[in-house]
Structures are given as C-alpha cells and as structure tokens.
Short mmCIF file of C-alpha atoms in Angstrom, two decimals:
data_model
loop_
_atom_site.label_atom_id
_atom_site.label_comp_id
_atom_site.label_asym_id
_atom_site.label_seq_id
_atom_site.Cartn_x
_atom_site.Cartn_y
_atom_site.Cartn_z
CA MET A 1 23.63 -12.59 -45.14
CA THR A 2 20.85 -10.87 -43.11
CA SER A 3 18.53 -12.70 -40.00
CA SER A 4 15.35 -12.60 -38.89
CA LEU A 5 14.04 -12.79 -35.24
CA TYR A 6 10.98 -13.86 -33.97
CA ILE A 7 10.94 -12.25 -30.61
CA ILE A 8 8.36 -13.88 -27.92
CA ASN A 9 7.61 -12.69 -24.50
CA PRO A 10 5.73 -15.84 -23.06
CA ALA A 11 2.70 -15.40 -21.25
CA ALA A 12 3.15 -15.63 -17.23
CA ASP A 13 2.32 -19.25 -15.40
CA PHE A 14 -0.30 -18.30 -13.09
CA PRO A 15 -1.95 -14.50 -12.82
CA THR A 16 -0.37 -12.58 -10.70
CA TYR A 17 -0.66 -9.25 -8.85
CA PHE A 18 0.57 -7.21 -11.66
CA GLY A 19 -1.02 -8.96 -14.75
CA ALA A 20 -4.47 -8.36 -16.76
CA GLU A 21 -5.79 -11.87 -16.98
CA ILE A 22 -8.92 -10.56 -15.89
CA LEU A 23 -9.48 -9.26 -19.16
CA VAL A 24 -9.78 -12.80 -20.98
CA ALA A 25 -11.67 -14.14 -17.79
CA SER A 26 -14.70 -11.47 -18.27
CA GLY A 27 -14.32 -12.10 -21.92
CA ARG A 28 -12.92 -9.40 -23.30
CA PRO A 29 -9.99 -9.27 -25.67
CA SER A 30 -6.69 -10.10 -24.29
CA GLY A 31 -4.07 -7.23 -22.81
CA VAL A 32 -1.36 -6.48 -20.77
CA MET A 33 -0.95 -3.95 -17.68
CA MET A 34 3.01 -3.05 -18.67
CA ALA A 35 3.92 -3.20 -22.41
CA ASP A 36 6.98 -5.53 -22.56
CA LEU A 37 10.70 -3.57 -22.31
CA SER A 38 12.75 -7.01 -22.97
CA SER A 39 11.65 -7.54 -26.13
CA THR A 40 11.43 -4.31 -27.36
CA THR A 41 14.47 -3.10 -26.73
CA VAL A 42 16.41 -6.56 -28.16
CA ALA A 43 14.58 -5.84 -31.64
CA ALA A 44 16.31 -1.84 -31.50
CA MET A 45 19.90 -3.17 -30.52
CA ALA A 46 19.26 -5.40 -33.44
CA PRO A 47 20.89 -4.35 -36.81
CA ARG A 48 18.12 -2.47 -38.77
CA ASP A 49 17.91 -4.93 -42.31
CA PHE A 50 17.02 -7.83 -39.65
CA ALA A 51 13.51 -8.76 -39.70
CA ILE A 52 12.10 -8.88 -36.72
CA GLU A 53 8.39 -9.51 -35.17
CA ILE A 54 7.79 -9.38 -31.83
CA SER A 55 4.72 -11.61 -30.25
CA ASP A 56 3.92 -10.75 -26.54
CA GLU A 57 1.73 -13.47 -25.56
CA GLY A 58 0.26 -11.91 -22.64
CA VAL A 59 -1.86 -9.90 -25.87
CA ALA A 60 -2.16 -12.76 -28.86
CA PRO A 61 -1.04 -16.38 -29.12
CA VAL A 62 2.64 -17.35 -29.99
CA ASN A 63 3.26 -17.96 -33.77
CA PHE A 64 4.59 -21.79 -33.89
CA ASP A 65 4.55 -21.57 -37.94
CA HIS A 66 7.12 -18.82 -37.84
CA GLU A 67 9.46 -18.89 -40.64
CA ALA A 68 11.98 -16.63 -38.91
CA ASP A 69 15.33 -17.70 -38.63
CA TRP A 70 16.00 -17.22 -34.81
CA ILE A 71 13.67 -17.49 -31.95
CA CYS A 72 14.01 -14.87 -29.42
CA ILE A 73 12.09 -16.08 -25.70
CA THR A 74 12.99 -13.70 -22.93
CA GLY A 75 11.45 -14.01 -19.63
CA LYS A 76 11.60 -13.77 -15.57
CA VAL A 77 11.03 -16.73 -13.32
CA SER A 78 7.07 -15.85 -13.53
CA GLN A 79 7.28 -17.08 -16.83
CA ARG A 80 9.70 -20.32 -16.37
CA ARG A 81 7.66 -23.01 -17.50
CA ARG A 82 6.38 -21.34 -20.26
CA MET A 83 9.52 -20.37 -21.67
CA ILE A 84 10.38 -23.89 -21.49
CA ALA A 85 7.21 -25.04 -23.47
CA ILE A 86 7.62 -23.01 -25.97
CA ALA A 87 11.04 -22.86 -26.46
CA ASP A 88 10.75 -27.22 -26.49
CA GLU A 89 8.00 -27.01 -29.44
CA PHE A 90 10.14 -25.01 -31.86
CA ARG A 91 12.69 -27.16 -31.26
CA ARG A 92 10.70 -30.00 -31.65
CA ARG A 93 9.99 -28.13 -35.12
CA GLY A 94 13.87 -28.06 -35.66
CA LYS A 95 14.24 -24.00 -35.47
CA LYS A 96 16.81 -22.43 -33.52
CA VAL A 97 16.18 -20.70 -30.23
CA ILE A 98 17.73 -18.43 -27.91
CA ILE A 99 16.73 -17.51 -24.68
CA GLY A 100 17.65 -14.47 -22.33
CA GLY A 101 16.44 -12.50 -19.46
CA PRO A 102 16.64 -12.10 -16.01
CA TYR A 103 15.65 -15.55 -15.71
CA ALA A 104 18.50 -17.04 -18.00
CA SER A 105 20.95 -14.83 -16.09
CA LEU A 106 20.17 -16.10 -12.38
CA SER A 107 19.18 -19.17 -13.43
CA PRO A 108 21.11 -20.00 -16.43
CA ASP A 109 21.69 -23.75 -15.99
CA HIS A 110 17.28 -24.51 -15.78
CA LEU A 111 17.39 -23.26 -19.57
CA ALA A 112 20.61 -24.03 -21.15
CA ALA A 113 19.27 -27.85 -22.21
CA HIS A 114 16.14 -25.78 -24.12
CA CYS A 115 18.50 -23.44 -26.38
CA ASP A 116 20.64 -23.47 -28.71
CA VAL A 117 21.83 -20.00 -27.86
CA LEU A 118 21.96 -18.82 -23.96
CA VAL A 119 22.35 -15.64 -23.39
CA SER A 120 22.76 -14.65 -19.65
CA GLY A 121 23.13 -10.59 -18.22
CA GLU A 122 23.03 -7.58 -19.53
CA ILE A 123 22.34 -7.24 -23.38
CA GLU A 124 24.30 -4.09 -24.44
CA GLU A 125 27.72 -4.44 -24.70
CA ILE A 126 27.46 -7.89 -25.99
CA ALA A 127 24.35 -7.22 -28.51
CA ASP A 128 27.49 -6.35 -31.66
CA GLU A 129 28.82 -9.73 -31.20
CA LEU A 130 26.10 -11.35 -30.56
CA PHE A 131 23.83 -10.31 -34.40
CA ALA A 132 27.79 -10.19 -36.12
CA ASP A 133 27.33 -14.11 -35.24
CA LEU A 134 23.61 -14.53 -36.11
CA ARG A 135 24.16 -12.94 -39.44
CA ARG A 136 26.82 -15.63 -40.35
CA GLY A 137 24.89 -18.43 -38.89
CA ARG A 138 27.68 -19.15 -36.21
CA PRO A 139 26.78 -18.12 -32.73
CA ARG A 140 28.52 -19.38 -29.76
CA ASP A 141 26.00 -21.71 -27.65
CA ARG A 142 26.61 -19.01 -24.25
CA TYR A 143 26.85 -15.26 -24.42
CA ILE A 144 27.86 -13.03 -20.58
CA GLY A 145 27.12 -9.48 -20.39
CA ASP A 146 28.13 -7.62 -17.96
CA LYS A 147 27.01 -3.88 -15.99
CA PRO A 148 27.35 -1.93 -19.81
CA SER A 149 26.44 2.31 -19.27
CA LEU A 150 22.53 3.07 -19.58
CA ALA A 151 23.67 5.67 -22.15
CA THR A 152 23.90 2.64 -24.65
CA SER A 153 20.45 1.03 -24.26
CA PRO A 154 18.50 2.27 -27.71
CA ILE A 155 14.72 3.53 -27.72
CA PRO A 156 13.03 0.65 -27.25
CA ARG A 157 10.89 -0.70 -30.91
CA TRP A 158 7.17 0.52 -29.77
CA ASP A 159 6.76 0.27 -33.36
CA LEU A 160 6.88 -3.20 -33.60
CA TYR A 161 4.65 -3.56 -29.77
CA PRO A 162 1.01 -4.02 -29.75
CA ASN A 163 0.85 -1.10 -27.46
CA HIS A 164 -2.97 -1.38 -28.18
CA ARG A 165 -3.53 -3.77 -25.76
CA ALA A 166 -1.08 -2.87 -23.10
CA MET A 167 -2.49 -0.56 -19.94
CA LEU A 168 1.15 1.40 -19.36
CA GLY A 169 4.62 1.72 -21.44
CA ALA A 170 7.20 0.80 -19.85
CA VAL A 171 10.79 3.09 -19.31
CA GLN A 172 13.65 2.41 -17.33
CA THR A 173 15.80 5.31 -15.85
CA SER A 174 18.35 3.06 -13.71
CA ARG A 175 19.42 -0.45 -13.28
CA GLY A 176 20.72 -2.06 -9.71
CA CYS A 177 19.97 -1.09 -6.13
CA PRO A 178 22.08 0.37 -3.02
CA PHE A 179 20.02 -1.93 -0.33
CA GLU A 180 20.75 -5.58 0.77
CA CYS A 181 17.68 -7.27 1.46
CA GLU A 182 18.45 -11.35 1.63
CA PHE A 183 15.49 -12.52 -0.50
CA CYS A 184 15.97 -9.71 -3.73
CA ASP A 185 17.90 -11.20 -6.57
CA VAL A 186 17.95 -7.80 -8.18
CA ILE A 187 21.72 -7.02 -7.07
CA GLN A 188 22.48 -10.50 -8.19
CA TYR A 189 22.39 -9.14 -11.67
CA LEU A 190 22.05 -5.90 -11.77
CA GLY A 191 24.45 -4.46 -8.90
CA ARG A 192 24.33 -2.56 -5.91
CA LYS A 193 25.63 0.59 -7.57
CA GLN A 194 22.63 2.46 -9.60
CA ARG A 195 23.27 2.79 -12.46
CA HIS A 196 21.38 5.94 -14.29
CA LYS A 197 20.01 6.41 -17.97
CA PRO A 198 20.96 9.83 -19.20
CA ILE A 199 17.35 12.19 -18.23
CA ALA A 200 17.56 13.34 -22.11
CA ASN A 201 17.43 9.62 -23.25
CA VAL A 202 14.57 8.92 -20.90
CA ILE A 203 12.22 12.19 -22.48
CA ALA A 204 12.96 10.91 -26.18
CA GLU A 205 11.33 7.67 -24.57
CA LEU A 206 8.31 9.14 -23.58
CA ASP A 207 7.85 10.97 -26.43
CA ALA A 208 8.27 7.36 -28.75
CA LEU A 209 5.55 6.27 -25.59
CA TRP A 210 3.41 9.32 -26.04
CA ALA A 211 3.40 9.27 -29.88
CA HIS A 212 2.23 5.22 -29.66
CA GLY A 213 -0.35 6.77 -27.45
CA PHE A 214 0.26 5.80 -24.25
CA ARG A 215 -0.94 7.99 -21.34
CA ALA A 216 0.14 6.39 -18.82
CA THR A 217 3.54 5.12 -17.81
CA PHE A 218 5.58 2.46 -15.55
CA LEU A 219 9.19 3.84 -14.80
CA ALA A 220 10.47 0.29 -14.87
CA ASP A 221 13.53 0.82 -12.03
CA ASP A 222 13.61 -1.49 -8.54
CA ASN A 223 13.74 1.83 -6.56
CA PHE A 224 13.01 4.82 -8.19
CA THR A 225 14.23 7.49 -5.78
CA ALA A 226 17.36 5.61 -4.31
CA TYR A 227 19.66 8.17 -5.54
CA ARG A 228 18.00 11.08 -4.18
CA ALA A 229 19.66 14.53 -6.12
CA HIS A 230 19.71 12.30 -9.47
CA CYS A 231 16.03 11.67 -8.97
CA LYS A 232 15.11 15.11 -8.61
CA GLU A 233 16.62 15.99 -11.73
CA LEU A 234 15.09 13.42 -13.28
CA LEU A 235 11.71 14.76 -11.93
CA GLU A 236 12.50 18.11 -12.47
CA ALA A 237 12.62 17.47 -16.01
CA MET A 238 9.68 15.17 -16.05
CA ALA A 239 7.46 17.93 -14.91
CA HIS A 240 8.76 20.09 -17.19
CA TRP A 241 7.82 17.55 -20.10
CA ARG A 242 4.04 17.33 -18.56
CA ARG A 243 4.05 20.78 -18.58
CA ASN A 244 4.57 21.05 -22.35
CA GLY A 245 1.89 19.64 -23.06
CA HIS A 246 2.24 15.91 -21.92
CA GLN A 247 -0.08 14.68 -19.45
CA MET A 248 1.23 11.37 -18.79
CA ASP A 249 0.52 9.93 -15.60
CA PHE A 250 3.41 7.69 -13.59
CA VAL A 251 4.05 4.49 -11.64
CA THR A 252 6.95 3.16 -9.96
CA GLN A 253 8.84 1.35 -7.13
CA ILE A 254 10.60 3.29 -4.52
CA SER A 255 10.93 2.84 -0.49
CA ILE A 256 9.76 3.85 2.57
CA ASP A 257 12.76 5.87 3.26
CA ALA A 258 11.63 8.34 0.26
CA THR A 259 8.83 9.48 2.64
CA ARG A 260 12.34 11.64 4.91
CA ASP A 261 12.54 14.20 1.98
CA ALA A 262 9.09 16.25 1.45
CA GLU A 263 10.64 17.84 -1.50
CA LEU A 264 11.00 14.73 -3.26
CA MET A 265 7.86 13.62 -2.46
CA ASP A 266 6.11 17.07 -3.61
CA MET A 267 8.26 16.73 -6.89
CA LEU A 268 7.09 13.30 -7.38
CA VAL A 269 3.50 14.60 -7.35
CA GLU A 270 4.89 17.33 -10.22
CA ALA A 271 5.91 15.27 -12.61
CA GLY A 272 2.99 12.94 -12.62
CA VAL A 273 4.67 10.16 -9.89
CA HIS A 274 0.58 8.92 -8.79
CA GLN A 275 1.12 5.47 -8.22
CA VAL A 276 3.77 3.45 -6.55
CA PHE A 277 4.72 -0.16 -5.08
CA ILE A 278 6.66 -0.27 -1.71
CA GLY A 279 8.27 -3.32 -0.13
CA ILE A 280 6.84 -3.15 3.15
CA GLU A 281 7.58 -6.99 3.71
CA THR A 282 5.95 -7.59 7.67
CA PRO A 283 6.02 -4.91 10.58
CA ASN A 284 7.45 -7.94 12.16
CA LEU A 285 11.01 -5.95 13.44
CA ASP A 286 12.78 -8.83 14.03
CA SER A 287 11.81 -10.47 10.51
CA LEU A 288 13.34 -6.86 8.81
CA ARG A 289 16.27 -7.26 10.82
CA GLU A 290 16.67 -10.68 9.93
CA THR A 291 16.16 -10.32 5.77
CA GLY A 292 18.80 -7.16 6.25
CA LYS A 293 15.47 -4.74 5.46
CA LYS A 294 17.27 -1.62 7.19
CA GLN A 295 15.33 0.93 5.54
CA ASN A 296 11.53 -0.05 7.20
CA LEU A 297 12.95 -0.21 10.61
CA LYS A 298 13.12 2.64 13.21
CA ILE A 299 10.18 4.47 11.38
CA ASP A 300 5.60 4.37 11.54
CA ILE A 301 5.24 3.31 8.63
CA PRO A 302 1.52 3.34 8.46
CA SER A 303 2.57 7.38 9.40
CA GLU A 304 5.11 7.96 6.58
CA VAL A 305 2.99 6.05 4.01
CA ARG A 306 0.42 8.56 4.77
CA LYS A 307 2.74 11.60 3.63
CA LEU A 308 2.34 10.02 0.08
CA ILE A 309 -1.24 9.62 0.41
CA ASP A 310 -1.82 12.95 1.54
CA ARG A 311 0.06 14.51 -1.09
CA GLY A 312 -1.89 12.65 -4.36
CA VAL A 313 0.37 8.81 -4.30
CA SER A 314 -0.92 6.31 -3.73
CA VAL A 315 0.54 3.42 -2.57
CA MET A 316 0.64 -0.23 -3.36
CA GLY A 317 2.07 -1.91 -0.69
CA GLY A 318 4.47 -5.49 -0.63
CA MET A 319 3.74 -8.22 2.60
CA ILE A 320 5.83 -11.78 3.11
CA VAL A 321 5.16 -13.58 5.38
CA GLY A 322 7.49 -17.08 6.26
CA PHE A 323 10.37 -15.17 7.62
CA ASP A 324 12.53 -17.12 10.69
CA HIS A 325 11.27 -15.36 12.86
CA ASP A 326 7.31 -15.13 12.06
CA GLY A 327 5.47 -17.36 13.95
CA PRO A 328 1.74 -18.70 13.35
CA ASN A 329 0.67 -15.14 15.24
CA VAL A 330 1.89 -13.93 12.14
CA PHE A 331 -1.36 -13.50 9.88
CA SER A 332 -3.27 -12.05 12.32
CA GLN A 333 -0.76 -9.10 12.46
CA GLN A 334 0.17 -8.67 9.34
CA TYR A 335 -3.94 -8.51 9.25
CA GLU A 336 -3.94 -5.76 11.80
CA PHE A 337 -1.17 -3.84 10.37
CA ALA A 338 -2.57 -4.00 6.63
CA MET A 339 -5.86 -2.80 8.12
CA SER A 340 -4.16 -0.09 9.94
CA THR A 341 -2.86 1.95 6.60
CA PRO A 342 -5.00 3.77 3.76
CA ILE A 343 -3.61 1.09 1.38
CA PRO A 344 -5.91 -1.06 -0.89
CA ILE A 345 -4.03 -3.10 -2.19
CA PHE A 346 -1.28 -5.48 -0.81
CA SER A 347 0.60 -8.33 -3.00
CA LEU A 348 1.10 -10.89 -0.35
CA GLY A 349 3.24 -13.92 -0.56
CA ALA A 350 5.65 -16.19 1.51
CA LEU A 351 8.95 -15.55 1.69
CA MET A 352 11.04 -17.61 -1.48
CA ALA A 353 14.86 -18.40 -1.88
CA SER A 354 15.58 -16.76 -5.40
CA GLU A 355 18.14 -18.91 -6.92
CA ALA A 356 21.23 -16.68 -6.72
CA THR A 357 20.73 -14.95 -3.51
CA PRO A 358 22.21 -14.88 -0.53
CA LEU A 359 18.80 -16.36 1.24
CA PHE A 360 18.90 -19.40 -1.60
CA ASP A 361 22.67 -19.45 -0.38
CA ARG A 362 21.82 -19.83 3.55
CA ILE A 363 18.75 -21.85 3.26
CA THR A 364 20.40 -24.34 0.94
CA ALA A 365 23.46 -24.68 3.29
CA GLU A 366 20.84 -25.17 6.89
CA GLY A 367 19.17 -28.14 4.80
CA ARG A 368 15.80 -26.25 4.18
CA LEU A 369 15.55 -25.67 0.23
CA LEU A 370 12.80 -27.65 -0.78
CA GLN A 371 12.59 -28.86 -4.35
CA GLY A 372 9.51 -28.84 -6.97
CA THR A 373 8.25 -25.55 -5.48
CA VAL A 374 6.53 -22.51 -7.15
CA GLU A 375 9.80 -20.22 -7.18
CA THR A 376 8.22 -17.09 -7.67
CA GLN A 377 8.23 -13.83 -5.02
CA ALA A 378 4.84 -12.13 -4.24
CA VAL A 379 2.39 -15.29 -5.19
CA PRO A 380 0.86 -16.79 -2.54
CA TRP A 381 0.75 -19.93 -3.73
CA GLY A 382 3.60 -22.03 -1.23
CA SER A 383 7.66 -21.38 -0.75
CA ASN A 384 11.08 -23.47 -1.59
CA ILE A 385 11.93 -23.16 2.14
CA ARG A 386 10.98 -25.30 4.93
CA PRO A 387 9.99 -23.09 8.14
CA VAL A 388 11.21 -23.06 10.96
CA THR A 389 8.84 -21.69 13.85
CA MET A 390 5.62 -23.65 11.93
CA SER A 391 4.55 -26.40 10.04
CA MET A 392 4.38 -25.78 6.12
CA GLU A 393 0.75 -27.27 6.43
CA GLU A 394 0.33 -23.75 9.14
CA LEU A 395 2.23 -21.24 6.75
CA ASN A 396 0.11 -22.37 3.70
CA SER A 397 -3.37 -22.15 5.36
CA GLY A 398 -2.62 -19.00 6.86
CA LEU A 399 -1.48 -17.49 3.90
CA HIS A 400 -4.93 -18.78 2.37
CA ASN A 401 -6.77 -16.99 5.19
CA LEU A 402 -4.84 -13.62 4.79
CA CYS A 403 -5.80 -13.74 1.34
CA ASN A 404 -9.68 -13.63 2.04
CA ALA A 405 -9.07 -11.66 4.88
CA LEU A 406 -7.47 -8.34 3.02
CA TYR A 407 -9.71 -9.00 0.27
CA SER A 408 -12.63 -9.33 1.37
CA PRO A 409 -15.33 -6.72 0.66
CA ALA A 410 -15.76 -5.19 3.96
CA ALA A 411 -12.03 -5.01 5.06
CA PHE A 412 -10.89 -4.06 1.18
CA GLY A 413 -13.81 -1.63 1.50
CA GLU A 414 -12.39 -0.15 4.25
CA ARG A 415 -9.25 0.32 3.55
CA MET A 416 -10.73 2.14 0.19
CA LEU A 417 -12.53 4.69 1.75
CA ASN A 418 -9.26 5.26 4.30
CA PHE A 419 -7.79 5.74 0.88
CA ILE A 420 -9.81 7.88 -0.44
CA HIS A 421 -9.79 10.12 2.57
CA SER A 422 -6.55 10.62 2.61
CA PHE A 423 -5.92 10.77 -1.13
CA GLY A 424 -4.41 14.42 -1.57
CA ARG A 425 -5.81 16.65 1.86
CA ALA A 426 -2.68 17.96 2.22
CA ARG A 427 -3.05 19.91 -1.55
CA ASP A 428 -6.04 21.88 -3.01
CA LEU A 429 -7.77 19.46 -5.22
CA SER A 430 -10.85 21.18 -5.55
CA ASP A 431 -10.32 22.04 -8.81
CA ALA A 432 -10.35 18.43 -10.01
CA LYS A 433 -13.15 17.04 -12.63
CA LEU A 434 -14.17 13.48 -13.35
CA PRO A 435 -12.70 12.29 -16.53
CA GLU A 436 -14.29 11.66 -19.61
CA PHE A 437 -15.05 7.90 -20.13
CA GLU A 438 -13.73 8.99 -23.79
CA SER A 439 -10.79 10.08 -23.30
CA PHE A 440 -9.54 6.94 -21.85
CA ARG A 441 -8.16 4.15 -24.73
CA GLU A 442 -9.82 1.15 -25.49
CA VAL A 443 -7.83 -1.53 -23.18
CA GLU A 444 -8.02 0.99 -20.63
CA ARG A 445 -12.07 1.67 -21.10
CA GLN A 446 -12.32 -2.16 -20.60
CA ALA A 447 -10.23 -2.15 -17.36
CA ILE A 448 -12.71 0.56 -15.88
CA GLU A 449 -15.78 -2.08 -17.49
CA ILE A 450 -14.15 -4.10 -15.39
CA ALA A 451 -13.81 -2.34 -12.15
CA GLY A 452 -17.53 -1.45 -12.40
CA GLU A 453 -18.48 -5.44 -12.57
CA VAL A 454 -16.70 -5.63 -9.40
CA ARG A 455 -20.61 -4.58 -7.83
CA ARG A 456 -21.81 -7.87 -9.86
CA LEU A 457 -19.78 -10.57 -7.34
CA GLY A 458 -21.65 -10.72 -4.70
CA ASP A 459 -23.77 -9.32 -2.25
CA ALA A 460 -20.93 -7.93 0.05
CA GLU A 461 -19.08 -6.69 -3.30
CA GLY A 462 -22.13 -4.68 -4.10
CA ARG A 463 -22.73 -2.81 -1.02
CA MET A 464 -18.83 -1.94 -1.07
CA TRP A 465 -18.72 -0.68 -4.95
CA ASN A 466 -21.10 1.66 -3.94
CA LYS A 467 -20.09 3.13 -0.86
CA VAL A 468 -16.49 3.08 -2.32
CA TRP A 469 -17.81 4.98 -5.46
CA GLY A 470 -20.23 7.37 -3.66
CA ALA A 471 -16.83 8.49 -2.44
CA ALA A 472 -14.74 8.80 -5.04
CA LEU A 473 -17.93 10.69 -7.22
CA ARG A 474 -17.66 13.88 -3.60
CA LYS A 475 -14.33 13.35 -4.31
CA PRO A 476 -13.55 13.42 -8.39
CA ALA A 477 -9.49 13.61 -7.77
CA THR A 478 -9.42 10.33 -6.69
CA ALA A 479 -12.07 8.82 -9.56
CA LYS A 480 -9.13 7.43 -11.85
CA ILE A 481 -6.89 6.40 -9.53
CA VAL A 482 -10.11 4.20 -7.67
CA GLY A 483 -10.96 2.58 -10.94
CA ARG A 484 -7.44 1.25 -11.30
CA ILE A 485 -7.27 -0.09 -7.88
CA MET A 486 -10.97 -1.49 -8.29
CA PHE A 487 -8.98 -3.17 -11.29
CA GLN A 488 -6.47 -4.78 -9.54
CA TYR A 489 -8.82 -5.63 -6.49
CA ALA A 490 -10.33 -7.85 -9.27
CA GLN A 491 -7.48 -9.25 -10.83
CA ALA A 492 -6.52 -10.40 -7.75
CA ARG A 493 -9.77 -11.60 -6.99
CA HIS A 494 -9.58 -13.82 -10.51
CA MET A 495 -5.89 -14.69 -9.08
CA PHE A 496 -7.17 -16.49 -5.90
CA ALA A 497 -9.85 -18.00 -7.93
CA CYS A 498 -7.72 -19.62 -10.72
CA GLY A 499 -5.50 -20.68 -7.38
CA ASN A 500 -8.46 -22.54 -5.74
CA TYR A 501 -7.27 -19.60 -3.24
CA TRP A 502 -11.22 -17.51 -2.69
CA GLU A 503 -13.28 -18.20 0.16
CA PRO A 504 -14.46 -15.46 1.83
CA GLN A 505 -16.58 -17.13 4.47
CA LEU A 506 -12.37 -17.66 5.77
CA ALA A 507 -12.03 -13.98 6.32
CA TYR A 508 -11.10 -14.50 10.19
CA ALA A 509 -11.04 -10.98 11.32
CA PRO A 510 -13.55 -8.69 10.73
CA PRO A 511 -13.07 -4.94 9.59
CA ARG A 512 -12.41 -2.68 13.26
CA ARG A 513 -15.07 0.13 12.46
CA GLU A 514 -18.66 -0.12 10.00
CA MET A 515 -18.10 0.83 6.54
CA ALA A 516 -20.50 3.56 7.02
CA GLU A 517 -18.39 5.19 9.67
CA ALA A 518 -15.47 5.89 7.64
CA ALA A 519 -17.32 6.89 4.61
CA ALA A 520 -19.22 9.19 6.95
CA GLU A 521 -16.08 10.81 7.71
#
C-alpha cells in the first residue's frame, strides 16, 4: 500500500525582515527570499514510491482540494497562526494532518489539538518508522526525534520545489550552537554541541542547487563559524568548488567573535560568503551580561564589523530592546550605535521570551509573562514580557520611533554611503565590473527593479537613492550587494507599513553629518 503526501510550508503570519512580500505588494508574482529546506528535506526522506507534492505558500496558494492521503505541515513560530488555520481547514474537509518542524518541537502543546500526528525534534532517525506507519495507515499520534548525525540527512528534493521563485537556495551545514544566550531557542531543540554535515555532502547539495539554477545560497546554520577548524575546512572546499566553475554567492549567520581570526575572514571572502547576519543585540553591556551574550563583550563592535566590510563582506545586524537593564534611553542609545556602523540593515525587535528557553522560565517564575501577544523574535510589534524599567507603552512607542529613525531615508542613506565607502577597501577590487542585468534569474531581476523603485517612494527617498546609486556606480564591486540591500530596505519599509509602523515624521534623530559629505569621501 503506497501513500501520498502534500507537504506545506505556510506563509508567515506577517511580513518579516527576511521575507519577500514586497514582490506581491508591488504587483509582481509572489516569491520568497529563501527556498524552504524543511519541506524538501522531509520529501527526500520519504520512500520513493510515495507520491509527493510540495507547496510553499510564499510562492503559490495552498490547494485545499488536494487528494493526498496525508497533509504534512511544517513551520516556525512566525508561521504559527497560518499553520493552525491550514491544519484546521484540511481537517474540516476530512483530511489527516501531520505537523512538525521547529514550532512543533518547542511548543507541541499548542499544536497537538490541530493535527492527527505530531512530530517533534529532528526527523532523520525516526523517518523510516514514521513513513512505514503511514504506509500501513496506522501512525501513532506522536513521534519524537533526537539529535542524529547529519551524515544521515539526504539531499533535499529540489526537483519538487518552485525554485524559480526563490532568490536564495539553502544548505544546512551544521545544527546547534555552543553559546548560551538566554533568549535563544536554538539550543533547546538542536543542542549546544554543534553537529556538522560531512563536507562532501555539503558540496553535493551545492551541486544540486547549482543544477536547479541557483546562483546565491543561504547557509542555514545558526552559527556558521562557531567551530573554526571545521569551518575553515569547509570554506576551503567551497572555495575550490567555486574555482571549478561555480560562482555562487553565499549568505550566512556568524557571531562577532569570528572577526578575531583574520584568516577565517579572508577565507569567507574566498569562498564567496558576501553577506552575514550578526546578532549584535545591544551596545548596553549590562544587558549583554544579563542575557549571557559573552561573545559580544570586551570588544568594539563597530570596529569589528568594519573588519568584515573592509574585506568585502556586508553585515546585517540583529538589534533587541527591552532587556531588564534597558531604560527609556535605550532607543536613542541604539540609534547612535547603529549610526556609528556601516551596517545598512538592522532587524529590530523587542526582547521575546520564546517557549522552552531559559528566559521563558525566568520570566514565568517572576510573573512577568504576558499572554495573547506576539511570540516571534525580531519583529517590532511588541513583547510578551512585562518590562521592569519602563511601561509597555514606552517600549512600544520607543520601538515605533526607533524603526522610523533607523529607516528614514537620510539615516539609512548615511549608513549606505558609509558601507559603500568601506566595502572591500582592504582588497584590490579595481577590476570589478557592473553585473549584466540579464545574468540574473527572473525573481532576482524583479528584486532589482523593486530596489530601483525605492526612489519613487518620496522626495527624500529619491535624493537618498540618487546619492547611494551614484556612489555604487563609482565603485562597481558594490553594485550587486547594494541592489540586494536596497531590496531589503524596501521589504522592511513594507513590513513597517503593514504593521502601521511607518511614520517617517517620528524619526527623532537626524543623521549626524550631511550625506553630501559622506558621498564625497
């Protein structure tokens, strides 16, 4: 008896910094920033005689009339409401629903009532049992996976995925993180001991993505550079792969301590890692100590960030407000810090106590956990923690103000010019050429068009755009990454507008120097 699966990656409950909802908002076909690893990896673990279809709702609507035997839904906390809505609708139609993924692993009690089978933890070691039970039509109501060797994780089924509408492919080279940030839920289900995928397997996955047309890929590790010896071996293999005719660009997540290793930074560049996300969180040292972010202490973060940008690696920064040691002045403190860096894009949000984290346990014990609020990290729509140094109204208004200050055209433009000036100045980029528009895939060309349309958002945006693109054209090595950053700016502005957060007149602090001066440097 064979079975059929309809595997769904739901849309996010709201636009995020890392999405691509601006595509539809601008009248273009829908698409996603990153191709989905969860659905394609699960599909790769299913027996080959199973009939499988993958749906990414960020690309196309879910087919609620699908005839599959099993509806499989995976997702993160940012997809929580949509996961439940999809599951409930299929069950109303008499379909059997399976739910798994990060949110099911961390908050299983919130999903158990909405599915017939709940899968928690990592799936590799339990996949054979699960699919055998599905084939017989007699699955258990709960399966719990442990922490398997990543050597057992197969090449994802990209042949089933709508690759043409994803800007970045995705490869996971490790799971887990050795750090102990109080608010982070990664170690709660992936562990503190980082496990690494064999390098040959990583290269095989890159080959598969290349064959499916991807020319940029997200390395979906929570801390790509945590174990430097292994990371360097992998980077050396990636650099060799690129020299053999695969000019792939990479984006990943690292911690700021990677900048202490000059060789590692140079190897990132050689391997094509041209953009990284760093959880900077806050310049407030007491707040860093409070949350256990020890790796960010005792360093000059703006100087460390410049080391990466000088080599040709752009940085996106994570920023959090609302720690117990954050007073009402934290918003101006964060603004001044951001403007001292060449980081154009910050993902700004309030501190959130995610379920299963040490922070959640502490806030619950202190009686400060708020119910019925937003649960997602890195969004500015509020917090589930009652602050101790300010009122909730002060936190929300401060967030609102800070978003508008950081993303006002003048402030964003100043950081962009600072970035362009710094980018790659430690290397010889004199032979760099502007990329041909036709060399990009369709979804990437549409993102570039949106980047260009930023100048039409208003007079201030037009002036900012002209100065930024003028600087980029004088430094062709920056053109591609500037286009990507400008798209991210458009997405952030769209996110703020959807959350009724965009009111540029609230930008409380002007740039500290005129953009003309920055452009002339």
